[in-house]
mmCIF file of C-alpha atoms and ligand atoms in Angstrom:
data_model
loop_
_atom_site.group_PDB
_atom_site.id
_atom_site.type_symbol
_atom_site.label_atom_id
_atom_site.label_comp_id
_atom_site.label_asym_id
_atom_site.label_seq_id
_atom_site.Cartn_x
_atom_site.Cartn_y
_atom_site.Cartn_z
ATOM 1 C CA MET O 1 22.609 1.271 -11.464
ATOM 2 C CA ILE O 2 21.994 -1.925 -12.849
ATOM 3 C CA VAL O 3 19.564 -1.690 -15.644
ATOM 4 C CA GLU O 4 17.631 -5.372 -17.221
ATOM 5 C CA SER O 5 15.152 -5.617 -19.695
ATOM 6 C CA ASN O 6 12.606 -8.567 -19.931
ATOM 7 C CA ALA O 7 13.484 -8.936 -16.615
ATOM 8 C CA ALA O 8 11.784 -12.130 -15.007
ATOM 9 C CA LEU O 9 9.539 -10.955 -12.260
ATOM 10 C CA GLN O 10 8.528 -14.836 -10.858
ATOM 11 C CA PRO O 11 11.502 -14.921 -8.419
ATOM 12 C CA TYR O 12 10.892 -11.846 -7.331
ATOM 13 C CA ASN O 13 6.717 -12.620 -6.182
ATOM 14 C CA THR O 14 6.228 -14.910 -3.439
ATOM 15 C CA PHE O 15 3.096 -15.879 -5.386
ATOM 16 C CA GLY O 16 5.426 -16.793 -7.929
ATOM 17 C CA ILE O 17 3.472 -16.095 -10.667
ATOM 18 C CA VAL O 18 5.084 -15.575 -13.844
ATOM 19 C CA ALA O 19 5.710 -12.234 -15.652
ATOM 20 C CA LYS O 20 7.880 -9.870 -16.774
ATOM 21 C CA ALA O 21 9.177 -6.239 -15.974
ATOM 22 C CA ARG O 22 10.220 -4.619 -19.163
ATOM 23 C CA THR O 23 12.730 -2.303 -17.681
ATOM 24 C CA LEU O 24 14.315 -3.500 -14.061
ATOM 25 C CA LEU O 25 16.614 -1.252 -12.059
ATOM 26 C CA ARG O 26 18.434 -2.475 -9.205
ATOM 27 C CA VAL O 27 18.458 0.316 -6.574
ATOM 28 C CA ARG O 28 21.647 -0.458 -3.686
ATOM 29 C CA GLY O 29 21.054 2.916 -2.572
ATOM 30 C CA ALA O 30 19.749 6.561 -3.362
ATOM 31 C CA ALA O 31 22.339 7.900 -5.658
ATOM 32 C CA ASP O 32 21.123 5.361 -8.063
ATOM 33 C CA VAL O 33 17.063 6.589 -7.867
ATOM 34 C CA HIS O 34 18.845 9.981 -8.594
ATOM 35 C CA ALA O 35 20.270 8.808 -11.586
ATOM 36 C CA VAL O 36 17.310 7.337 -12.383
ATOM 37 C CA LEU O 37 15.836 10.873 -11.861
ATOM 38 C CA ALA O 38 18.207 12.294 -13.779
ATOM 39 C CA HIS O 39 17.833 10.186 -16.983
ATOM 40 C CA PRO O 40 16.224 11.103 -19.644
ATOM 41 C CA ASP O 41 14.477 7.734 -20.468
ATOM 42 C CA TYR O 42 13.748 7.187 -17.424
ATOM 43 C CA ARG O 43 12.774 10.285 -14.893
ATOM 44 C CA ASP O 44 9.214 10.860 -16.293
ATOM 45 C CA GLU O 45 8.294 7.400 -17.040
ATOM 46 C CA PRO O 46 6.041 5.457 -14.161
ATOM 47 C CA LYS O 47 7.477 3.749 -11.850
ATOM 48 C CA PHE O 48 7.068 0.879 -9.534
ATOM 49 C CA ILE O 49 8.772 -0.033 -6.152
ATOM 50 C CA LEU O 50 9.699 -3.865 -5.592
ATOM 51 C CA GLY O 51 10.579 -4.926 -2.273
ATOM 52 C CA GLY O 52 10.277 -8.243 -1.270
ATOM 53 C CA GLY O 53 7.147 -9.084 -3.485
ATOM 54 C CA SER O 54 5.154 -10.883 -0.530
ATOM 55 C CA ASN O 55 2.391 -8.067 -0.697
ATOM 56 C CA ILE O 56 1.342 -8.310 -4.445
ATOM 57 C CA VAL O 57 -0.846 -10.176 -6.789
ATOM 58 C CA LEU O 58 0.821 -9.674 -11.080
ATOM 59 C CA THR O 59 -1.902 -9.417 -13.439
ATOM 60 C CA GLY O 60 0.261 -8.949 -16.165
ATOM 61 C CA ASP O 61 3.563 -7.641 -17.402
ATOM 62 C CA VAL O 62 4.909 -4.729 -16.032
ATOM 63 C CA LYS O 63 5.421 -1.591 -18.236
ATOM 64 C CA ALA O 64 6.190 0.808 -14.862
ATOM 65 C CA LEU O 65 10.160 0.982 -14.437
ATOM 66 C CA VAL O 66 10.641 -1.531 -11.801
ATOM 67 C CA LEU O 67 12.915 -0.422 -8.963
ATOM 68 C CA LYS O 68 14.158 -3.215 -7.214
ATOM 69 C CA VAL O 69 15.162 -2.444 -3.510
ATOM 70 C CA GLU O 70 18.399 -4.154 -2.463
ATOM 71 C CA VAL O 71 19.771 -1.582 -0.197
ATOM 72 C CA THR O 72 21.115 -3.937 2.117
ATOM 73 C CA GLY O 73 23.149 -2.777 5.638
ATOM 74 C CA ARG O 74 22.534 -3.880 9.533
ATOM 75 C CA ARG O 75 23.595 -1.837 12.178
ATOM 76 C CA VAL O 76 23.355 -0.960 15.697
ATOM 77 C CA LEU O 77 23.030 3.224 16.156
ATOM 78 C CA GLU O 78 22.824 3.095 19.755
ATOM 79 C CA ASP O 79 22.014 0.571 22.833
ATOM 80 C CA GLY O 80 21.397 2.564 25.816
ATOM 81 C CA PRO O 81 20.088 1.302 29.012
ATOM 82 C CA ARG O 82 16.578 1.775 28.092
ATOM 83 C CA SER O 83 16.567 0.601 24.745
ATOM 84 C CA THR O 84 18.596 -0.336 21.532
ATOM 85 C CA VAL O 85 18.416 1.303 18.021
ATOM 86 C CA ILE O 86 18.925 -0.958 14.968
ATOM 87 C CA GLU O 87 18.959 0.030 11.537
ATOM 88 C CA PHE O 88 18.477 -2.248 8.053
ATOM 89 C CA GLY O 89 18.805 -1.459 4.521
ATOM 90 C CA ALA O 90 15.495 -1.330 3.222
ATOM 91 C CA GLY O 91 16.235 -4.907 0.962
ATOM 92 C CA GLU O 92 17.884 -6.835 3.565
ATOM 93 C CA ASN O 93 15.270 -9.865 3.885
ATOM 94 C CA TRP O 94 12.754 -9.142 7.101
ATOM 95 C CA HIS O 95 13.465 -12.771 9.040
ATOM 96 C CA ASP O 96 16.826 -12.903 8.559
ATOM 97 C CA ALA O 97 16.843 -9.070 9.708
ATOM 98 C CA VAL O 98 14.501 -9.938 12.949
ATOM 99 C CA THR O 99 17.297 -13.566 13.598
ATOM 100 C CA TRP O 100 20.478 -11.103 13.721
ATOM 101 C CA THR O 101 18.826 -9.106 16.558
ATOM 102 C CA LEU O 102 18.353 -12.386 18.224
ATOM 103 C CA ASP O 103 21.732 -13.401 17.440
ATOM 104 C CA GLN O 104 23.544 -10.166 18.559
ATOM 105 C CA GLY O 105 21.554 -10.334 22.125
ATOM 106 C CA PHE O 106 18.606 -7.952 21.753
ATOM 107 C CA GLY O 107 14.737 -9.462 21.723
ATOM 108 C CA GLY O 108 11.385 -7.440 20.642
ATOM 109 C CA LEU O 109 11.583 -8.618 16.960
ATOM 110 C CA GLU O 110 10.203 -12.319 18.101
ATOM 111 C CA ASN O 111 7.013 -12.129 17.441
ATOM 112 C CA LEU O 112 7.218 -11.075 14.056
ATOM 113 C CA ALA O 113 9.982 -13.928 13.058
ATOM 114 C CA LEU O 114 9.470 -15.825 9.689
ATOM 115 C CA ILE O 115 7.158 -12.976 7.936
ATOM 116 C CA PRO O 116 7.798 -13.176 4.375
ATOM 117 C CA GLY O 117 9.356 -9.680 2.648
ATOM 118 C CA THR O 118 11.637 -7.545 3.061
ATOM 119 C CA VAL O 119 12.345 -5.026 5.964
ATOM 120 C CA GLY O 120 11.325 -2.144 3.842
ATOM 121 C CA ALA O 121 7.926 -3.404 2.841
ATOM 122 C CA ALA O 122 7.767 -4.559 6.728
ATOM 123 C CA PRO O 123 6.300 -0.224 7.197
ATOM 124 C CA VAL O 124 4.137 -0.311 4.530
ATOM 125 C CA GLN O 125 1.787 -2.536 5.809
ATOM 126 C CA ASN O 126 2.896 -2.285 9.434
ATOM 127 C CA ILE O 127 3.240 -5.757 9.281
ATOM 128 C CA GLY O 128 1.950 -7.560 12.520
ATOM 129 C CA ALA O 129 2.012 -11.503 14.188
ATOM 130 C CA TYR O 130 1.622 -12.474 17.758
ATOM 131 C CA GLY O 131 0.545 -9.507 19.647
ATOM 132 C CA ILE O 132 2.852 -7.365 18.089
ATOM 133 C CA GLU O 133 2.530 -4.576 14.941
ATOM 134 C CA LEU O 134 5.984 -3.334 13.510
ATOM 135 C CA GLN O 135 4.386 0.371 14.927
ATOM 136 C CA ASP O 136 4.887 -0.788 18.466
ATOM 137 C CA ARG O 137 9.198 -1.361 17.706
ATOM 138 C CA PHE O 138 9.329 1.188 14.851
ATOM 139 C CA GLU O 139 12.003 4.433 15.119
ATOM 140 C CA SER O 140 11.856 5.897 11.510
ATOM 141 C CA LEU O 141 12.993 5.559 8.811
ATOM 142 C CA ASP O 142 14.601 6.985 5.284
ATOM 143 C CA ALA O 143 13.364 7.386 1.985
ATOM 144 C CA VAL O 144 14.064 9.444 -1.593
ATOM 145 C CA ASP O 145 11.071 10.930 -2.871
ATOM 146 C CA LEU O 146 10.684 9.716 -6.922
ATOM 147 C CA MET O 147 9.159 13.007 -8.089
ATOM 148 C CA THR O 148 11.299 15.277 -6.654
ATOM 149 C CA GLY O 149 14.834 13.039 -5.677
ATOM 150 C CA ARG O 150 13.999 14.797 -2.221
ATOM 151 C CA GLU O 151 15.090 12.622 0.580
ATOM 152 C CA PHE O 152 13.211 12.516 3.821
ATOM 153 C CA THR O 153 12.990 11.291 7.329
ATOM 154 C CA LEU O 154 9.765 9.928 8.591
ATOM 155 C CA ASP O 155 8.597 9.432 12.158
ATOM 156 C CA ALA O 156 6.468 6.496 13.662
ATOM 157 C CA THR O 157 3.057 9.108 13.457
ATOM 158 C CA GLN O 158 4.341 10.482 10.200
ATOM 159 C CA CYS O 159 3.740 7.183 8.484
ATOM 160 C CA ALA O 160 0.516 7.116 10.435
ATOM 161 C CA PHE O 161 0.139 3.739 10.847
ATOM 162 C CA GLY O 162 -3.266 1.772 11.377
ATOM 163 C CA TYR O 163 -4.060 -2.186 10.855
ATOM 164 C CA ARG O 164 -1.869 -3.412 7.706
ATOM 165 C CA ASP O 165 -1.957 0.423 6.615
ATOM 166 C CA SER O 166 0.177 3.343 6.621
ATOM 167 C CA VAL O 167 0.565 6.625 4.545
ATOM 168 C CA PHE O 168 2.372 4.276 2.003
ATOM 169 C CA LYS O 169 -0.709 2.653 0.986
ATOM 170 C CA HIS O 170 -2.766 5.314 0.617
ATOM 171 C CA SER O 171 -2.474 7.915 -2.807
ATOM 172 C CA PRO O 172 -2.270 11.649 -2.722
ATOM 173 C CA ALA O 173 -5.099 11.972 -6.272
ATOM 174 C CA ARG O 174 -7.666 9.822 -3.695
ATOM 175 C CA ASP O 175 -6.879 11.492 -0.259
ATOM 176 C CA SER O 176 -6.480 14.917 -0.683
ATOM 177 C CA ASP O 177 -2.321 15.201 0.249
ATOM 178 C CA PHE O 178 -2.440 12.716 2.485
ATOM 179 C CA GLY O 179 -0.186 9.498 0.879
ATOM 180 C CA LEU O 180 3.083 8.609 -0.601
ATOM 181 C CA ALA O 181 1.644 5.540 -2.554
ATOM 182 C CA GLY O 182 4.307 4.626 -5.438
ATOM 183 C CA ARG O 183 5.891 8.082 -4.170
ATOM 184 C CA ALA O 184 8.292 7.137 -1.124
ATOM 185 C CA LEU O 185 11.196 4.486 -2.269
ATOM 186 C CA ILE O 186 12.180 3.340 1.309
ATOM 187 C CA LEU O 187 15.531 3.346 1.947
ATOM 188 C CA ARG O 188 16.310 2.636 5.405
ATOM 189 C CA VAL O 189 14.524 1.122 8.406
ATOM 190 C CA ARG O 190 14.853 1.759 12.026
ATOM 191 C CA VAL O 191 13.702 -0.308 15.042
ATOM 192 C CA ARG O 192 13.781 0.413 18.343
ATOM 193 C CA LEU O 193 13.680 -2.134 21.208
ATOM 194 C CA PRO O 194 13.218 -1.661 24.838
ATOM 195 C CA LYS O 195 14.900 -2.691 28.077
ATOM 196 C CA PRO O 196 14.649 -4.159 29.926
ATOM 197 C CA TRP O 197 13.099 -7.167 27.271
ATOM 198 C CA LYS O 198 9.600 -8.368 28.261
ATOM 199 C CA PRO O 199 7.961 -11.038 26.628
ATOM 200 C CA VAL O 200 4.329 -10.779 24.492
ATOM 201 C CA LEU O 201 2.516 -14.044 24.848
ATOM 202 C CA GLY O 202 -1.149 -12.753 24.782
ATOM 203 C CA TYR O 203 -1.695 -14.535 21.826
ATOM 204 C CA VAL O 204 -3.785 -17.605 22.366
ATOM 205 C CA ASP O 205 -1.180 -19.754 20.393
ATOM 206 C CA LEU O 206 1.373 -18.764 22.081
ATOM 207 C CA GLN O 207 0.131 -19.240 25.603
ATOM 208 C CA ARG O 208 -0.678 -22.792 24.734
ATOM 209 C CA LYS O 209 2.985 -23.205 23.618
ATOM 210 C CA LEU O 210 3.738 -21.455 27.023
ATOM 211 C CA ALA O 211 1.595 -24.240 28.622
ATOM 212 C CA GLU O 212 2.687 -27.219 26.570
ATOM 213 C CA SER O 213 6.623 -26.602 27.216
ATOM 214 C CA GLY O 214 6.279 -25.869 31.340
ATOM 215 C CA VAL O 215 8.661 -22.910 31.342
ATOM 216 C CA GLN O 216 7.911 -20.537 33.148
ATOM 217 C CA THR O 217 10.120 -17.422 31.887
ATOM 218 C CA PRO O 218 10.948 -18.441 28.409
ATOM 219 C CA SER O 219 13.624 -16.547 26.533
ATOM 220 C CA ALA O 220 13.223 -14.296 23.259
ATOM 221 C CA ARG O 221 14.624 -17.166 21.514
ATOM 222 C CA GLN O 222 12.339 -19.729 23.021
ATOM 223 C CA ILE O 223 9.554 -17.580 21.896
ATOM 224 C CA TYR O 224 11.176 -16.791 17.670
ATOM 225 C CA ASP O 225 11.185 -20.716 18.139
ATOM 226 C CA TRP O 226 7.676 -20.987 18.979
ATOM 227 C CA VAL O 227 6.860 -18.323 16.332
ATOM 228 C CA CYS O 228 8.110 -19.838 13.943
ATOM 229 C CA ALA O 229 6.980 -23.220 14.659
ATOM 230 C CA ILE O 230 3.581 -22.015 14.768
ATOM 231 C CA ARG O 231 3.634 -20.200 11.606
ATOM 232 C CA SER O 232 5.403 -23.065 9.682
ATOM 233 C CA ALA O 233 2.697 -25.458 11.025
ATOM 234 C CA LYS O 234 -0.236 -23.446 9.432
ATOM 235 C CA LEU O 235 0.904 -21.354 6.606
ATOM 236 C CA PRO O 236 2.890 -22.150 3.417
ATOM 237 C CA ASP O 237 5.934 -21.740 3.405
ATOM 238 C CA PRO O 238 6.511 -18.815 -0.150
ATOM 239 C CA ARG O 239 9.364 -21.058 -1.099
ATOM 240 C CA VAL O 240 7.541 -24.525 -1.341
ATOM 241 C CA ILE O 241 3.836 -23.201 -2.533
ATOM 242 C CA GLY O 242 3.578 -19.771 -4.025
ATOM 243 C CA ASN O 243 1.127 -17.306 -1.341
ATOM 244 C CA ALA O 244 1.436 -14.161 -0.379
ATOM 245 C CA GLY O 245 0.246 -14.608 3.480
ATOM 246 C CA SER O 246 -2.987 -13.104 4.660
ATOM 247 C CA PHE O 247 -5.447 -12.479 1.628
ATOM 248 C CA PHE O 248 -7.528 -10.586 3.135
ATOM 249 C CA LYS O 249 -7.393 -8.099 6.322
ATOM 250 C CA ASN O 250 -9.627 -9.513 9.045
ATOM 251 C CA PRO O 251 -12.616 -6.789 9.420
ATOM 252 C CA THR O 252 -14.281 -4.831 11.740
ATOM 253 C CA VAL O 253 -17.726 -4.663 12.777
ATOM 254 C CA THR O 254 -19.935 -3.000 15.115
ATOM 255 C CA GLN O 255 -21.166 -4.932 18.449
ATOM 256 C CA GLU O 256 -24.366 -4.183 16.455
ATOM 257 C CA GLN O 257 -23.593 -6.176 13.988
ATOM 258 C CA CYS O 258 -21.437 -8.745 15.543
ATOM 259 C CA GLN O 259 -24.596 -9.842 17.685
ATOM 260 C CA ASP O 260 -26.501 -10.216 14.634
ATOM 261 C CA ILE O 261 -24.144 -12.569 13.539
ATOM 262 C CA ILE O 262 -24.025 -14.633 16.163
ATOM 263 C CA ALA O 263 -27.450 -14.655 16.744
ATOM 264 C CA ARG O 264 -27.274 -16.282 12.922
ATOM 265 C CA ASP O 265 -23.127 -17.831 13.790
ATOM 266 C CA PRO O 266 -22.902 -18.568 17.336
ATOM 267 C CA ASN O 267 -19.209 -19.851 16.379
ATOM 268 C CA ILE O 268 -18.032 -17.129 14.782
ATOM 269 C CA VAL O 269 -14.233 -15.881 16.240
ATOM 270 C CA HIS O 270 -14.687 -12.428 17.168
ATOM 271 C CA TYR O 271 -11.791 -10.369 19.189
ATOM 272 C CA PRO O 272 -13.501 -7.306 21.146
ATOM 273 C CA MET O 273 -11.399 -4.381 20.174
ATOM 274 C CA PRO O 274 -10.240 -0.998 22.661
ATOM 275 C CA ASP O 275 -12.674 1.153 20.804
ATOM 276 C CA GLY O 276 -15.823 -1.077 21.095
ATOM 277 C CA THR O 277 -15.545 -2.373 17.714
ATOM 278 C CA VAL O 278 -15.521 -5.787 16.972
ATOM 279 C CA LYS O 279 -12.737 -7.915 14.832
ATOM 280 C CA LEU O 280 -13.561 -11.148 12.735
ATOM 281 C CA ALA O 281 -11.423 -14.039 11.941
ATOM 282 C CA ALA O 282 -12.131 -13.921 8.250
ATOM 283 C CA GLY O 283 -10.869 -17.017 8.003
ATOM 284 C CA TRP O 284 -13.048 -18.239 9.830
ATOM 285 C CA LEU O 285 -15.673 -16.531 7.677
ATOM 286 C CA ILE O 286 -14.134 -18.097 4.398
ATOM 287 C CA ASP O 287 -13.674 -21.018 5.786
ATOM 288 C CA ALA O 288 -17.774 -20.909 7.373
ATOM 289 C CA CYS O 289 -18.413 -20.397 3.547
ATOM 290 C CA GLY O 290 -17.059 -23.786 2.045
ATOM 291 C CA TRP O 291 -13.771 -22.248 0.364
ATOM 292 C CA LYS O 292 -10.637 -24.728 1.999
ATOM 293 C CA GLY O 293 -9.590 -26.338 -0.550
ATOM 294 C CA LYS O 294 -11.271 -24.743 -3.810
ATOM 295 C CA SER O 295 -9.872 -23.107 -6.881
ATOM 296 C CA VAL O 296 -10.133 -21.229 -9.522
ATOM 297 C CA GLY O 297 -7.976 -22.968 -12.233
ATOM 298 C CA GLN O 298 -4.568 -22.826 -10.374
ATOM 299 C CA ALA O 299 -5.504 -20.867 -7.826
ATOM 300 C CA GLY O 300 -6.536 -22.067 -4.667
ATOM 301 C CA VAL O 301 -7.591 -21.907 -0.849
ATOM 302 C CA TYR O 302 -4.995 -23.120 1.863
ATOM 303 C CA GLU O 303 -6.063 -26.398 3.088
ATOM 304 C CA LYS O 304 -5.031 -25.510 6.556
ATOM 305 C CA GLN O 305 -5.726 -22.262 6.634
ATOM 306 C CA ALA O 306 -8.686 -20.475 4.411
ATOM 307 C CA LEU O 307 -7.417 -16.859 4.855
ATOM 308 C CA VAL O 308 -4.054 -17.850 2.232
ATOM 309 C CA LEU O 309 -4.794 -17.962 -1.552
ATOM 310 C CA VAL O 310 -1.554 -19.915 -2.568
ATOM 311 C CA ASN O 311 -0.387 -20.734 -5.955
ATOM 312 C CA ARG O 312 -1.105 -24.589 -6.992
ATOM 313 C CA GLY O 313 1.881 -24.246 -9.817
ATOM 314 C CA GLY O 314 1.095 -21.997 -13.003
ATOM 315 C CA ALA O 315 -1.666 -19.535 -11.960
ATOM 316 C CA THR O 316 -2.308 -16.456 -13.504
ATOM 317 C CA GLY O 317 -3.238 -13.527 -11.137
ATOM 318 C CA GLY O 318 -5.888 -12.904 -13.551
ATOM 319 C CA GLU O 319 -6.604 -16.809 -11.583
ATOM 320 C CA VAL O 320 -6.098 -15.792 -7.647
ATOM 321 C CA VAL O 321 -7.994 -12.381 -8.566
ATOM 322 C CA THR O 322 -11.060 -14.238 -9.885
ATOM 323 C CA LEU O 323 -10.687 -16.481 -6.574
ATOM 324 C CA ALA O 324 -10.713 -13.792 -4.511
ATOM 325 C CA ARG O 325 -13.586 -11.840 -5.777
ATOM 326 C CA ALA O 326 -15.689 -15.193 -5.921
ATOM 327 C CA ILE O 327 -14.821 -15.338 -2.098
ATOM 328 C CA GLN O 328 -15.661 -11.763 -1.610
ATOM 329 C CA THR O 329 -19.138 -12.838 -3.137
ATOM 330 C CA SER O 330 -20.156 -15.278 -0.895
ATOM 331 C CA VAL O 331 -18.674 -14.153 1.981
ATOM 332 C CA TYR O 332 -20.619 -10.760 0.973
ATOM 333 C CA GLU O 333 -23.673 -12.285 0.456
ATOM 334 C CA ARG O 334 -23.293 -14.801 3.694
ATOM 335 C CA PHE O 335 -22.319 -12.069 6.357
ATOM 336 C CA GLY O 336 -22.892 -8.646 4.480
ATOM 337 C CA ILE O 337 -19.383 -8.240 5.288
ATOM 338 C CA ARG O 338 -16.910 -7.024 2.953
ATOM 339 C CA LEU O 339 -13.746 -8.222 2.759
ATOM 340 C CA GLU O 340 -10.830 -5.790 2.067
ATOM 341 C CA PRO O 341 -7.823 -7.606 0.327
ATOM 342 C CA GLU O 342 -4.410 -6.956 1.670
ATOM 343 C CA PRO O 343 -1.926 -7.252 -1.048
ATOM 344 C CA VAL O 344 -1.992 -4.819 -3.784
ATOM 345 C CA VAL O 345 -3.183 -5.990 -7.836
ATOM 346 C CA VAL O 346 -0.707 -4.922 -10.249
HETATM 347 N N1 LIG J 401 -9.647 -19.863 11.413
HETATM 348 C C1 LIG J 401 -10.976 -21.110 10.747
HETATM 349 N N2 LIG J 401 -10.477 -21.423 9.258
HETATM 350 C C2 LIG J 401 -9.219 -20.980 8.306
HETATM 351 C C3 LIG J 401 -8.559 -20.037 9.301
HETATM 352 C C4 LIG J 401 -9.139 -19.291 10.441
HETATM 353 O O1 LIG J 401 -11.143 -21.025 11.471
HETATM 354 O O2 LIG J 401 -9.387 -21.480 7.731
HETATM 355 C C5 LIG J 401 -9.879 -19.326 12.746
HETATM 356 C C6 LIG J 401 -8.832 -19.617 13.687
HETATM 357 O O3 LIG J 401 -8.902 -20.751 14.149
HETATM 358 C C7 LIG J 401 -8.230 -18.836 14.792
HETATM 359 C C8 LIG J 401 -8.739 -17.639 13.750
HETATM 360 O O4 LIG J 401 -9.517 -17.839 12.492
HETATM 361 O O5 LIG J 401 -9.543 -18.681 15.491
HETATM 362 C C9 LIG J 401 -7.542 -16.420 13.832
HETATM 363 O O6 LIG J 401 -6.973 -17.213 12.980
HETATM 364 P P1 LIG J 401 -5.158 -17.257 13.469
HETATM 365 O O7 LIG J 401 -5.320 -17.191 14.482
HETATM 366 O O8 LIG J 401 -4.446 -18.104 12.619
HETATM 367 O O9 LIG J 401 -4.851 -16.204 12.539
HETATM 368 P P2 LIG J 401 -5.562 -14.852 11.258
HETATM 369 O O10 LIG J 401 -6.456 -13.896 11.732
HETATM 370 O O11 LIG J 401 -6.037 -15.677 10.772
HETATM 371 C C10 LIG J 401 -3.374 -12.776 11.862
HETATM 372 C C11 LIG J 401 -2.932 -12.230 10.656
HETATM 373 C C12 LIG J 401 -1.916 -12.985 10.188
HETATM 374 C C13 LIG J 401 -1.009 -13.372 11.554
HETATM 375 C C14 LIG J 401 -2.029 -14.262 12.201
HETATM 376 C C15 LIG J 401 -1.265 -14.132 13.454
HETATM 377 C C16 LIG J 401 -4.120 -10.773 9.204
HETATM 378 C C17 LIG J 401 -5.293 -10.497 8.601
HETATM 379 N N3 LIG J 401 -3.433 -12.097 9.139
HETATM 380 O O12 LIG J 401 -4.368 -13.678 11.301
HETATM 381 O O13 LIG J 401 -0.724 -12.353 9.705
HETATM 382 O O14 LIG J 401 0.345 -14.152 11.502
HETATM 383 O O15 LIG J 401 -3.085 -13.395 13.019
HETATM 384 O O16 LIG J 401 -1.123 -13.308 14.550
HETATM 385 O O17 LIG J 401 -4.330 -10.066 10.505
HETATM 386 C C18 LIG J 401 -0.643 -12.165 7.476
HETATM 387 O O18 LIG J 401 -0.617 -10.611 6.856
HETATM 388 O O19 LIG J 401 0.281 -11.973 6.112
HETATM 389 C C19 LIG J 401 -0.620 -12.448 8.188
HETATM 390 C C20 LIG J 401 0.087 -13.869 8.125
#
């Protein structure tokens, strides 16, 4: 077990916010977790699980023990006629994992290319992009319970995936016994990639790429390249401009609420959902309130995509939170819709 005191967290959060961990422990496997739970100085301390830091806003130094997940490994577990099962260590970089599957000749994750963060964080918020969510490719995961030290495996149903949601985002105290927030440290994730591979091209940006290219039957690698190009054009690279991807979830409203808004704002971007509700583009709502390019201190709204808040250099978590609240207030006042943040405020 590797232990560091007063560890800088700036390199470990994609917003690039300056903060420290009083104690940071690098977790390379289940044995490290067992060692923490057996250690008299650590076992009763509150703990904070850190993956790729791509979905957090740090508002100060972290007093809880930071368990930085660095479990590595990539292997094909099963390559059958109907599907391929691949297992990754939770500390693997998500995008590198996607690229590796394609290099091995397995398509299925290409729509999820270039999403920042680690493999272990992917099920926590059920990452999704361009018509695919992790739950569509998820097989199972192994985790360890930080309260009992017990190791366990969960399948997709047990993960209770929803839109940017899972059992790992719910805290047991709030939702009776349902919820593993802060309690389950994910060690390994397995995905199942169906055979034969089929392209998922329904998303409008991909349709445009398809039409522009003139390609009839694109390969998984071709779609991967398109997704990388689309994302690079509209989302800031966290290595250059600190950010946590979409800052708010796209809200859902009833058909009546949507009609009401359309009557006032006919251009609103909206998508009918299979359950009869309507999903609205939060980026459009924020943009319509005039937020693109605006700032609070060094925290700003990205010029090319209003759903992304950025660190213009030296932003504090407090500035990000103040900006996010101001956006929520103005969207609520104009549209009567409460935007829900995607990242966790620490
Ligand atoms: N729009 C605006 N102004 C803006 C931003 C968006 O008018 O400033 C409009 C766009 O023109 C478009 C619509 O809003 O008509 C939706 O925008 P976009 O296609 O960029 O997708 P999104 O809804 O903003 C979602 C996910 C992304 C994911 C993309 C592609 C959420 C919260 N975000 O973004 O996920 O990559 O779709 O599938 O669901 C993330 O979660 O971090 C993330 C980047």
